[in-house]
PDB file of C-alpha atoms in Angstrom:
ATOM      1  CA  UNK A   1     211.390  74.598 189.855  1.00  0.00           C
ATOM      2  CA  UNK A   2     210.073  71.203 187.682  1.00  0.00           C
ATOM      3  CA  UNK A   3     207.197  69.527 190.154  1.00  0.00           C
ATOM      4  CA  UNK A   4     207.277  72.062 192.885  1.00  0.00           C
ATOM      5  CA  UNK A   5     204.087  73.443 193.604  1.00  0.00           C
ATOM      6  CA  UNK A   6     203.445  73.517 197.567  1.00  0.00           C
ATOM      7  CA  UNK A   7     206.538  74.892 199.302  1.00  0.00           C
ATOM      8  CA  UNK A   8     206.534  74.681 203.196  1.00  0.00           C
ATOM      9  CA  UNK A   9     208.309  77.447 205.440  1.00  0.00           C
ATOM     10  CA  UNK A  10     209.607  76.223 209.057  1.00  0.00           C
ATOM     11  CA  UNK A  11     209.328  79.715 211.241  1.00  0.00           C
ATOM     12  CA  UNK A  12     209.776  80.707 214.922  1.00  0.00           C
ATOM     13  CA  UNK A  13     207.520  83.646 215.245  1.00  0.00           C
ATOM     14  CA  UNK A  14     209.305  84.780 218.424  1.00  0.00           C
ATOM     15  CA  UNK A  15     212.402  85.600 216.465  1.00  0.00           C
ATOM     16  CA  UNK A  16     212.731  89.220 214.515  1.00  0.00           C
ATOM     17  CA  UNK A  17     214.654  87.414 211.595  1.00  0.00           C
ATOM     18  CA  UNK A  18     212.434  84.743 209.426  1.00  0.00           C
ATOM     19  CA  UNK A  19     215.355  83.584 206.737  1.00  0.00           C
ATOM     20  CA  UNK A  20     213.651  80.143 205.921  1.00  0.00           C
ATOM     21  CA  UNK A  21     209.973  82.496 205.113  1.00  0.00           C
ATOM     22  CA  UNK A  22     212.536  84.841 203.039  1.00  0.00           C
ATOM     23  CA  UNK A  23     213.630  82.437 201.401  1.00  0.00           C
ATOM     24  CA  UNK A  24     210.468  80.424 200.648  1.00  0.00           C
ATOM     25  CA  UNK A  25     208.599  83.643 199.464  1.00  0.00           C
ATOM     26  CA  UNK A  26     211.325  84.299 197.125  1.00  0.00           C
ATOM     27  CA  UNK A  27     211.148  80.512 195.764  1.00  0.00           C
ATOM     28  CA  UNK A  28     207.036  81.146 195.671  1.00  0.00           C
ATOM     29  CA  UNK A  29     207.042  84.458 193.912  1.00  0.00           C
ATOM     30  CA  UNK A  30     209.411  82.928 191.110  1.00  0.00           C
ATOM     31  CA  UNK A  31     208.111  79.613 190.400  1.00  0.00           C
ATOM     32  CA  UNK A  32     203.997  80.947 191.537  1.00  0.00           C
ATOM     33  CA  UNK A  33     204.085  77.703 194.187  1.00  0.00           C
ATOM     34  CA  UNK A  34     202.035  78.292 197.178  1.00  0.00           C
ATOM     35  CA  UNK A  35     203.905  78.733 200.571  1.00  0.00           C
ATOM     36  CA  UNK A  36     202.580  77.193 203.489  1.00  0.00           C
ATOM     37  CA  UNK A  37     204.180  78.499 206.295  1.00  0.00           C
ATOM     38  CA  UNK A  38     204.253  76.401 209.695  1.00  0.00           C
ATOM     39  CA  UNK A  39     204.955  77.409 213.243  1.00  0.00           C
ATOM     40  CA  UNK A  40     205.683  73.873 215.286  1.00  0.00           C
ATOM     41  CA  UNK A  41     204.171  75.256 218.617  1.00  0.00           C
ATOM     42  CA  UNK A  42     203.250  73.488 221.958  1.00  0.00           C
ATOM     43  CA  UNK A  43     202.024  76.242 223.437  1.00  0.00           C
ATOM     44  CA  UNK A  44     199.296  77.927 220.429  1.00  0.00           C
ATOM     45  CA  UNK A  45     197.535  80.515 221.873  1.00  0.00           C
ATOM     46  CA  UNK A  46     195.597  83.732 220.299  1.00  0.00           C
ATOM     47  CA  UNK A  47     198.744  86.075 220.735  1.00  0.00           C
ATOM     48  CA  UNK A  48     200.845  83.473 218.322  1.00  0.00           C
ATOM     49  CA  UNK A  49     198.034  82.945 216.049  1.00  0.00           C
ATOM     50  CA  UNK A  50     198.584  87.019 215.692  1.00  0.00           C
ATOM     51  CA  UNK A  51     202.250  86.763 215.390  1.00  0.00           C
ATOM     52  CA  UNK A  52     202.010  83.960 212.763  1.00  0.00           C
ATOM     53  CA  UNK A  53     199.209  86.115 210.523  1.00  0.00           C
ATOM     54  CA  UNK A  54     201.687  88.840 211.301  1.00  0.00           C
ATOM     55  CA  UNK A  55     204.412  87.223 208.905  1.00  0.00           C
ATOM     56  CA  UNK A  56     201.862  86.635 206.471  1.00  0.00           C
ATOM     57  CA  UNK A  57     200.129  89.642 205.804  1.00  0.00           C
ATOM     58  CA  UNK A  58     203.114  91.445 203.497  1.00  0.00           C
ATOM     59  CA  UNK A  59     203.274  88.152 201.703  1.00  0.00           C
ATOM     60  CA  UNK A  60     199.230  87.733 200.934  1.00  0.00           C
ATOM     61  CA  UNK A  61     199.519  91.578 199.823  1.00  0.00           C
ATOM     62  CA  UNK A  62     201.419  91.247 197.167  1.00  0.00           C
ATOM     63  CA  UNK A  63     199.137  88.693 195.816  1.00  0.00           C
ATOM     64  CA  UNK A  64     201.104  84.870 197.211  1.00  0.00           C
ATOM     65  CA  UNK A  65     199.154  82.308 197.911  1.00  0.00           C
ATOM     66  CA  UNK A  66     199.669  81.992 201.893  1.00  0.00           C
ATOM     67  CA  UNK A  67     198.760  78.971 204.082  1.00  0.00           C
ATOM     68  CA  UNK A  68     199.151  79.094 207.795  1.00  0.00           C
ATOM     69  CA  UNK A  69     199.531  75.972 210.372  1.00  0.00           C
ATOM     70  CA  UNK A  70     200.213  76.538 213.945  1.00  0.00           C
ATOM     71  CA  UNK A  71     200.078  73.009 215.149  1.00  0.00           C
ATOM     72  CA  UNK A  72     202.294  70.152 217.251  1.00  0.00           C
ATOM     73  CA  UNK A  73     203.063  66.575 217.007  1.00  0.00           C
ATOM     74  CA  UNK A  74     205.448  65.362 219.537  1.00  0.00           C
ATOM     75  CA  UNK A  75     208.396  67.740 218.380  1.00  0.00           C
ATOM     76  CA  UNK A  76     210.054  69.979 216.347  1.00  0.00           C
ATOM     77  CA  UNK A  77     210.464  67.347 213.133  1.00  0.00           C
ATOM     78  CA  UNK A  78     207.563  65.108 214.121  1.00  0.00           C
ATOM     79  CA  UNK A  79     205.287  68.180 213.238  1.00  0.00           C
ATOM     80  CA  UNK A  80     206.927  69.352 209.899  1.00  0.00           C
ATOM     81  CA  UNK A  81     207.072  65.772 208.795  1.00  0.00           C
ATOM     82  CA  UNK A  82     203.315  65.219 209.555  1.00  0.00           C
ATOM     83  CA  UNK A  83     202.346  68.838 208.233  1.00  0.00           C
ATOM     84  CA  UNK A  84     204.536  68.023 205.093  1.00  0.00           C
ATOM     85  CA  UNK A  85     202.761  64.673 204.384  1.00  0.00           C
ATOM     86  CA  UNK A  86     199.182  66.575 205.141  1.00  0.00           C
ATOM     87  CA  UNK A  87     200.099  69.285 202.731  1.00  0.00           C
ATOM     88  CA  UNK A  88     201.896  67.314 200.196  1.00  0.00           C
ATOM     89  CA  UNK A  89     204.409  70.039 199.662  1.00  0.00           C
ATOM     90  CA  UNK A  90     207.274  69.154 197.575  1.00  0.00           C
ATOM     91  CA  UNK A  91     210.047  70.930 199.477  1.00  0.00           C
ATOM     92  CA  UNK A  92     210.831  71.784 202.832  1.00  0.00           C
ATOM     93  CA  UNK A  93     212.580  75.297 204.300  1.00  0.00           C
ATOM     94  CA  UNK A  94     214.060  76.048 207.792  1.00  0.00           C
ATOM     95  CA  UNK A  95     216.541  78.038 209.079  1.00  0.00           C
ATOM     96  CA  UNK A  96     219.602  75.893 209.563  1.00  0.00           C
ATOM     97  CA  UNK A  97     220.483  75.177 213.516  1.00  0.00           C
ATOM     98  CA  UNK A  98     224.172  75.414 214.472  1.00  0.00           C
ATOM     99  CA  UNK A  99     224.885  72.503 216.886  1.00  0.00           C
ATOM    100  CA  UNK A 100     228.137  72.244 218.662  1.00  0.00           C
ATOM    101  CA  UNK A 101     230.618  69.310 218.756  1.00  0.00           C
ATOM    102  CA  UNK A 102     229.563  68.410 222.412  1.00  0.00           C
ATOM    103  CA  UNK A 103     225.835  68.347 221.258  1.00  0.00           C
ATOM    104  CA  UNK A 104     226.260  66.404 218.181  1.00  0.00           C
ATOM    105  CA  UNK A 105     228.262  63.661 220.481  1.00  0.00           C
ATOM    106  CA  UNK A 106     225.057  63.118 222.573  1.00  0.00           C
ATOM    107  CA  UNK A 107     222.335  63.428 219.895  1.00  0.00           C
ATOM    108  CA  UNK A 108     221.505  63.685 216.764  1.00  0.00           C
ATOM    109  CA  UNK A 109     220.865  66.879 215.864  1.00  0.00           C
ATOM    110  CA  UNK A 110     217.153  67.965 214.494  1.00  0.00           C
ATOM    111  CA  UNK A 111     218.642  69.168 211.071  1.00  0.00           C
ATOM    112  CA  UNK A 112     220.359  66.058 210.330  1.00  0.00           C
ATOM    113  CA  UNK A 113     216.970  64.146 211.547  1.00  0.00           C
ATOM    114  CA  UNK A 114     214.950  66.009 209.378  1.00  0.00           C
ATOM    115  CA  UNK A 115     217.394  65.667 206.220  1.00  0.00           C
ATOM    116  CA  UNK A 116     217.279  61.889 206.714  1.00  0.00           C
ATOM    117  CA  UNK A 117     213.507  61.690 207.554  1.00  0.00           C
ATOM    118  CA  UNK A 118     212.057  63.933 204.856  1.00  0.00           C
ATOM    119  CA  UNK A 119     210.551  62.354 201.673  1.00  0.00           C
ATOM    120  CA  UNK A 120     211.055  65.403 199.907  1.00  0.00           C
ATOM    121  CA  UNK A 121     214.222  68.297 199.357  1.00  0.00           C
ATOM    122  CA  UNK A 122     214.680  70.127 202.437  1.00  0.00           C
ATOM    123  CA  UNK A 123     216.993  73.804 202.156  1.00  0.00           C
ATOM    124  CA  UNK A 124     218.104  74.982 205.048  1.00  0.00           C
ATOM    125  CA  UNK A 125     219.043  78.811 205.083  1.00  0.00           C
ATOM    126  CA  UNK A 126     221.392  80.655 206.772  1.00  0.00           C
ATOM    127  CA  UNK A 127     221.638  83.741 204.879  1.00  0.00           C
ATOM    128  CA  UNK A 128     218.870  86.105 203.188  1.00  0.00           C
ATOM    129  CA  UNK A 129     221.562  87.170 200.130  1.00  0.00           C
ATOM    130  CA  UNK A 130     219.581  87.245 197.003  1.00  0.00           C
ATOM    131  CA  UNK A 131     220.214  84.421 194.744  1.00  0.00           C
ATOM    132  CA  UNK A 132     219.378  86.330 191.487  1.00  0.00           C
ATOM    133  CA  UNK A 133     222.881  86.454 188.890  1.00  0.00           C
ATOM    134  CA  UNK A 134     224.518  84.618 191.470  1.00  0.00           C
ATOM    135  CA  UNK A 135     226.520  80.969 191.344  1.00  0.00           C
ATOM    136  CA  UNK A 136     225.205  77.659 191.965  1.00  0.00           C
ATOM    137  CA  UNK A 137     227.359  74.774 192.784  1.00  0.00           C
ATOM    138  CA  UNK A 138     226.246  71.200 192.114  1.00  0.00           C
ATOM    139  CA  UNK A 139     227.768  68.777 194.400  1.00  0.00           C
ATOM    140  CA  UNK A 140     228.116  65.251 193.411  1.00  0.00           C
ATOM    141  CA  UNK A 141     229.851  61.788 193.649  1.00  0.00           C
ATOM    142  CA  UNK A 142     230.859  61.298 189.827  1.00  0.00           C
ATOM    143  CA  UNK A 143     232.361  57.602 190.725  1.00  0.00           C
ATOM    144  CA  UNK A 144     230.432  55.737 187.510  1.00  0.00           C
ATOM    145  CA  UNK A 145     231.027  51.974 189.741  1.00  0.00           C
ATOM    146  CA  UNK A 146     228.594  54.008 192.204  1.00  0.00           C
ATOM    147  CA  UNK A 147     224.894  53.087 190.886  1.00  0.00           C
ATOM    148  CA  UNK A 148     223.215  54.360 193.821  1.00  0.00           C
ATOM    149  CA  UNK A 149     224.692  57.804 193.486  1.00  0.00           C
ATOM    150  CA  UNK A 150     224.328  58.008 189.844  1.00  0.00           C
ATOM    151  CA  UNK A 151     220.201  58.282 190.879  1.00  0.00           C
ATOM    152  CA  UNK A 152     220.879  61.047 193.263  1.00  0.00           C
ATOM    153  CA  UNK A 153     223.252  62.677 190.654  1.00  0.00           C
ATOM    154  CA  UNK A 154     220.330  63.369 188.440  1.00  0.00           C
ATOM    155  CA  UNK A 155     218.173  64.366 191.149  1.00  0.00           C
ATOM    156  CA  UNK A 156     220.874  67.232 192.713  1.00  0.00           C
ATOM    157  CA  UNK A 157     221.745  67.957 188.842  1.00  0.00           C
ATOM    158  CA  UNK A 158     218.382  68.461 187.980  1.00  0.00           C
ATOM    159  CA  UNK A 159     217.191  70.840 190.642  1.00  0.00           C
ATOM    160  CA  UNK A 160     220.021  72.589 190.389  1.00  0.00           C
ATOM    161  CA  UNK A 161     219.381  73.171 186.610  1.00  0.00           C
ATOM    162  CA  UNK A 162     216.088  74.130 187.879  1.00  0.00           C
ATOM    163  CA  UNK A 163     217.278  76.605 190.323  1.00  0.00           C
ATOM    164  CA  UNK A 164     219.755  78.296 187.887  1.00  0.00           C
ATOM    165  CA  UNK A 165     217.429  78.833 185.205  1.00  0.00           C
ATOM    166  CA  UNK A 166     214.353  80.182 187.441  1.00  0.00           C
ATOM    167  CA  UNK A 167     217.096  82.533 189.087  1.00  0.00           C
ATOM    168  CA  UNK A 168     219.390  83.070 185.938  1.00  0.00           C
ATOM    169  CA  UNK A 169     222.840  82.205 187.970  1.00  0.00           C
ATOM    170  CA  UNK A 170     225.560  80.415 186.803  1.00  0.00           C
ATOM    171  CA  UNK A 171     225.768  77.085 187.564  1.00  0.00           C
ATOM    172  CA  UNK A 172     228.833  74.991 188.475  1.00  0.00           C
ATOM    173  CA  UNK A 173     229.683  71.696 189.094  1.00  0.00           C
ATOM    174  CA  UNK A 174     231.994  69.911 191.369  1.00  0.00           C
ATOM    175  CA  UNK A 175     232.893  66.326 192.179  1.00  0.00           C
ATOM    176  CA  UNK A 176     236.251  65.078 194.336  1.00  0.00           C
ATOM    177  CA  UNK A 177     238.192  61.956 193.197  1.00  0.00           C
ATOM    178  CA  UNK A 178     240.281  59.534 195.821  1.00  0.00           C
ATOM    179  CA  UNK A 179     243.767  60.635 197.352  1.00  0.00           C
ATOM    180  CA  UNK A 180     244.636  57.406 197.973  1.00  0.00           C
ATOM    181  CA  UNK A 181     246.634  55.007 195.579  1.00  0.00           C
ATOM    182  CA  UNK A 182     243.048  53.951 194.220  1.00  0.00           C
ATOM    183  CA  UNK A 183     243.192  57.081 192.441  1.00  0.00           C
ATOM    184  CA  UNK A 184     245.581  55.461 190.187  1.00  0.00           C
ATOM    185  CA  UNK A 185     244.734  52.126 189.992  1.00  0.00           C
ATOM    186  CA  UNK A 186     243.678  50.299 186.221  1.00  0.00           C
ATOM    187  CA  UNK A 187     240.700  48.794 186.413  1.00  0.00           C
ATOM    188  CA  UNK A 188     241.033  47.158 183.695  1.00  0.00           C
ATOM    189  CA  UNK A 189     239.617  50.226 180.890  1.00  0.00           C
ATOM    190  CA  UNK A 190     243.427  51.319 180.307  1.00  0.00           C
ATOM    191  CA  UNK A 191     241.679  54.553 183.287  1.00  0.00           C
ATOM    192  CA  UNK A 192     242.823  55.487 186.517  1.00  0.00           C
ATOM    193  CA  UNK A 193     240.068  56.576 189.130  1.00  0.00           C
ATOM    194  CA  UNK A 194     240.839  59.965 188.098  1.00  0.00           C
ATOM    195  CA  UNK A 195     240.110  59.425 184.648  1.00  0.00           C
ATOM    196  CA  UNK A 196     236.789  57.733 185.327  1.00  0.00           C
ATOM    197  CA  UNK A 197     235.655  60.657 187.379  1.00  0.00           C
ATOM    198  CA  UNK A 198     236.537  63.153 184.859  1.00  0.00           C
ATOM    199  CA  UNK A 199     235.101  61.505 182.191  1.00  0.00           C
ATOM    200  CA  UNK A 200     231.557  60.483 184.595  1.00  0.00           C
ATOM    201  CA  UNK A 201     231.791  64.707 184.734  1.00  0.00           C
ATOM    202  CA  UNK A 202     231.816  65.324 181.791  1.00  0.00           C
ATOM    203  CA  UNK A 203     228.993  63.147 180.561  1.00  0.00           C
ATOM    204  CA  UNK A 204     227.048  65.005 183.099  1.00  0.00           C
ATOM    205  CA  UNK A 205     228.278  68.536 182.290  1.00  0.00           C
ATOM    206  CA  UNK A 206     227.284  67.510 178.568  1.00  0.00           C
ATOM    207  CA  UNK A 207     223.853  65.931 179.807  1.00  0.00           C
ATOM    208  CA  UNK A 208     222.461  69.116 181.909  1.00  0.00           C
ATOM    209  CA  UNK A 209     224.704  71.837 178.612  1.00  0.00           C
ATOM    210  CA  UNK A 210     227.455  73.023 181.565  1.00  0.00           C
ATOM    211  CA  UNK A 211     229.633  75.021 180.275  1.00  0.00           C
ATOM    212  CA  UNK A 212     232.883  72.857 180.799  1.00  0.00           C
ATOM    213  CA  UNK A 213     234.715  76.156 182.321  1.00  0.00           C
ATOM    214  CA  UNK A 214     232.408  75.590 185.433  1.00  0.00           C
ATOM    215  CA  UNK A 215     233.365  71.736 185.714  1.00  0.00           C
ATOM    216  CA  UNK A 216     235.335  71.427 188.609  1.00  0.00           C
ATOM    217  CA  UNK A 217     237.648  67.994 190.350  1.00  0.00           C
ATOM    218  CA  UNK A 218     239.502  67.772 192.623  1.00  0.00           C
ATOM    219  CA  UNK A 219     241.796  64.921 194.334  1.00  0.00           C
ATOM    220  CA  UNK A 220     240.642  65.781 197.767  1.00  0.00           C
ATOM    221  CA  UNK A 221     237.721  64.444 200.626  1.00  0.00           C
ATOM    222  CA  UNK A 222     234.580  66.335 199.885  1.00  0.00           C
ATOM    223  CA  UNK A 223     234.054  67.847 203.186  1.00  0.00           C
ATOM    224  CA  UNK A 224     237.179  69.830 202.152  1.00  0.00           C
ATOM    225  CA  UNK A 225     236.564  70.260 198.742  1.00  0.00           C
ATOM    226  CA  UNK A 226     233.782  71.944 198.611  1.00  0.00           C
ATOM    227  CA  UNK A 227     233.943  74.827 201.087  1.00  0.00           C
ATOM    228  CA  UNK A 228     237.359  75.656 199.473  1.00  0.00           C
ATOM    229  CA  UNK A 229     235.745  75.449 196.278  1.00  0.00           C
ATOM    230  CA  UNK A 230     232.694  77.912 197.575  1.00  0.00           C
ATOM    231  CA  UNK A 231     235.059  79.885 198.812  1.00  0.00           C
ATOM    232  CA  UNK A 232     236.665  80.119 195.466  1.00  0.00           C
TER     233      UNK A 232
END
């Protein structure tokens, strides 16, 4: 993927399952980044130095270019951000944490911290499927009033592009327009909301050579969108 070189892998080395290092290694032995891989623990000692190596080893055999950090800062996010910014890796991989409704009401939970606290993409992983000949789904906000988003746009197009080609899958994208009566409003261009959003797609899907097939809107919110899309 365009600009990533260092990628760095958030593991638990007293779990059996390491999705985010799975995942990283596959990103590494595509694009030839180097993986750091980082275990955030308080309580180093010689037996989780082992463990950590222990995850590495398979990974240094087949010729990647393996870092290892056992360290702490404060927490869980305070260490990958300062590892991150000592590193200067370009994206960020950890398993993804499933927080209840009762824990999200009291705190915020250390995915969403580290999504808004990162200077650089994070992925969080919850599966190990292979993403070779598979489908990727770009998600964005195709309102052209929306200036702001039409920076991000690029950015989520663009890696996405990225990701497609380096793992040859079919990429789609998706953006939801209001339900509300401002989806068919004038705003003076003769084009309802709907309209603009189509057409904001389109420009896009021509921009990044979509196929138009795999252009997708729908009038819905885009928390419900999208999984029924995915699901799709």
């Amino acid at each position: 993927m365009r600009g990533i070189t260092k990628v760095l892998a958030v593991v638990d080395t007293r779990k059996d399952q390491q999705l985010a290092l799975q995942r990283a290694s596959q990103i590494c032995r595509t694009t030839g980044a180097a993986l750091h891989i980082l275990a955030p623990n308080p309580k180093a000692d010689a037996e989780s130095m082992v463990r950590l190596e222990a995850l590495a080893d398979p990974l240094m055999a087949e010729g990647q270019e393996v870092y290892l950090h056992e360290t702490w800062n404060d927490s869980v996010i305070e260490t990958i951000i300062h590892v991150r910014q000592m590193e200067r890796c370009h994206l960020v991989i950890k398993d993804a944490k499933l927080t209840t409704a009762l824990q999200k009401a009291f705190s915020t939970p250390d995915d969403w911290s580290l999504l808004r606290r990162c200077r650089v993409p994070v992925l969080l992983v919850q599966d190990n499927s292979d993403w070779t000949k598979g489908k990727i789904l770009a998600a964005i906000n195709a309102d052209p009033r929306d200036h702001y988003h039409s920076v991000l746009n690029q950015a989520i197009l663009q890696y996405a592009t990225d990701i497609s080609d380096e793992f040859s899958s079919e990429l789609h994208l998706a953006t939801a327009y209001p339900t509300t009566m401002l989806a068919i409003q004038d705003h003076g261009d003769g084009l309802t909301d709907k309209d603009n959003y189509k057409k904001h797609g389109k420009e896009y899907a021509l921009e990044f050579k979509l196929n138009e097939d795999h252009f997708h809107i729908e009038p819905s919110p885009t928390e419900i969108m999208i999984p029924a899309l995915l699901k799709d």
